């Protein structure tokens, strides 16, 4: 694990990003060769619900960007009013155990990859972002959200329990007190409410405005050593990932979830 952590930022310094663009069915990745900023766009209509295939593509996209010399990556959606509706309900309805296991693993891997990128990340939240959609944005370092949409971890409202790494991601962003109030009530915040509690860092008029603000965020690091930056990010986020990735409790929790899902 440690070798992976230390090798990546060094390797990115030797790779060019110019003229890069790749589009798979569910995720589009483009890198602006003038700014060096990558945009990762989820494109799974109607609501970008996170199924196994989308998660695998997302994880791959963010991992691949680790080998390119980019200034930062923006996560956004191709849909007009939805960032992501969260986990695909169909993945949780009577799944085969192998599929359920692969699905949960892909969700956690994607979260870990985005949470841990060596390069800066911003979620340009251009639509509703409940539950797993909110989790994806929390994995990024900065959130810019278009006005008049909703975001939050609303699992309790659905009668389900957010895994503790969802909770940890929320607590990494807003206060423990606000997290408790939000999670226990399954609160979905409107954009301006989310801004007030710090769940989003900036609000935007529309997607273009959100993308422009996201791009501006990266200029904060113009005079910062990227390796020092990444190691500092790891210092701040590493413990959360360790808990999410390795603990016995997590494995038990996952077994419990799969067991629950396969019985419904
Ligand atoms: C099930 C028990 C499991 C037990 C184990 C529990 C473990 C818990 C672990 C993890 C936590 C869970 C995290 C999650 O992410 S759960 C998913 C939470 N998501 C939501 O609550 C969002 C629900 N959707 C909405 O609120 C709205 O759809 C919207 C705001 C995103 C969009 O609204 P609108 O534009 O009005 O569109 P529609 O509502 O008409 O939807 C269009 C279309 O899309 C389908 N759809 C919506 N959300 C999902 C989804 N999450 N998965 C799959 N499909 C979805 C919707 O059904 C419509 O389909 P159509 O009727 O066929 O057109």
Coordinates of C-alpha atoms in Angstrom, one line a residue, residues 1-9 112-113 115-119 141 226-242 245:
X1 CA 0.0 0.0 0.0
X2 CA 2.7 2.5 1.0
X3 CA 4.6 2.0 -2.2
X4 CA 1.5 2.8 -4.2
X5 CA 1.1 6.0 -2.2
X6 CA 4.6 7.2 -2.8
X7 CA 5.1 6.1 -6.4
X8 CA 2.1 7.7 -7.9
X9 CA 2.8 11.4 -7.6
X112 CA -11.4 5.1 -2.1
X113 CA -9.9 6.1 -5.5
X115 CA -11.1 10.2 -2.0
X116 CA -7.4 9.5 -2.4
X117 CA -6.4 11.0 -5.8
X118 CA -2.9 12.5 -6.0
X119 CA -4.4 15.4 -8.0
X141 CA -11.9 17.9 -2.3
X226 CA 2.2 18.6 -5.9
X227 CA 3.9 15.9 -3.9
X228 CA 3.8 17.9 -0.6
X229 CA 0.1 18.6 -1.4
X230 CA -0.7 14.9 -2.0
X231 CA 1.1 13.7 1.1
X232 CA -0.7 16.4 3.2
X233 CA -4.0 15.2 1.7
X234 CA -3.1 11.7 2.7
X235 CA -2.2 12.8 6.2
X236 CA -5.7 14.3 6.5
X237 CA -7.7 11.5 4.7
X238 CA -5.6 8.4 5.3
X239 CA -7.1 7.3 8.5
X240 CA -10.7 7.4 7.1
X241 CA -9.6 5.3 4.1
X242 CA -7.8 2.8 6.4
X245 CA -10.8 -0.4 3.7

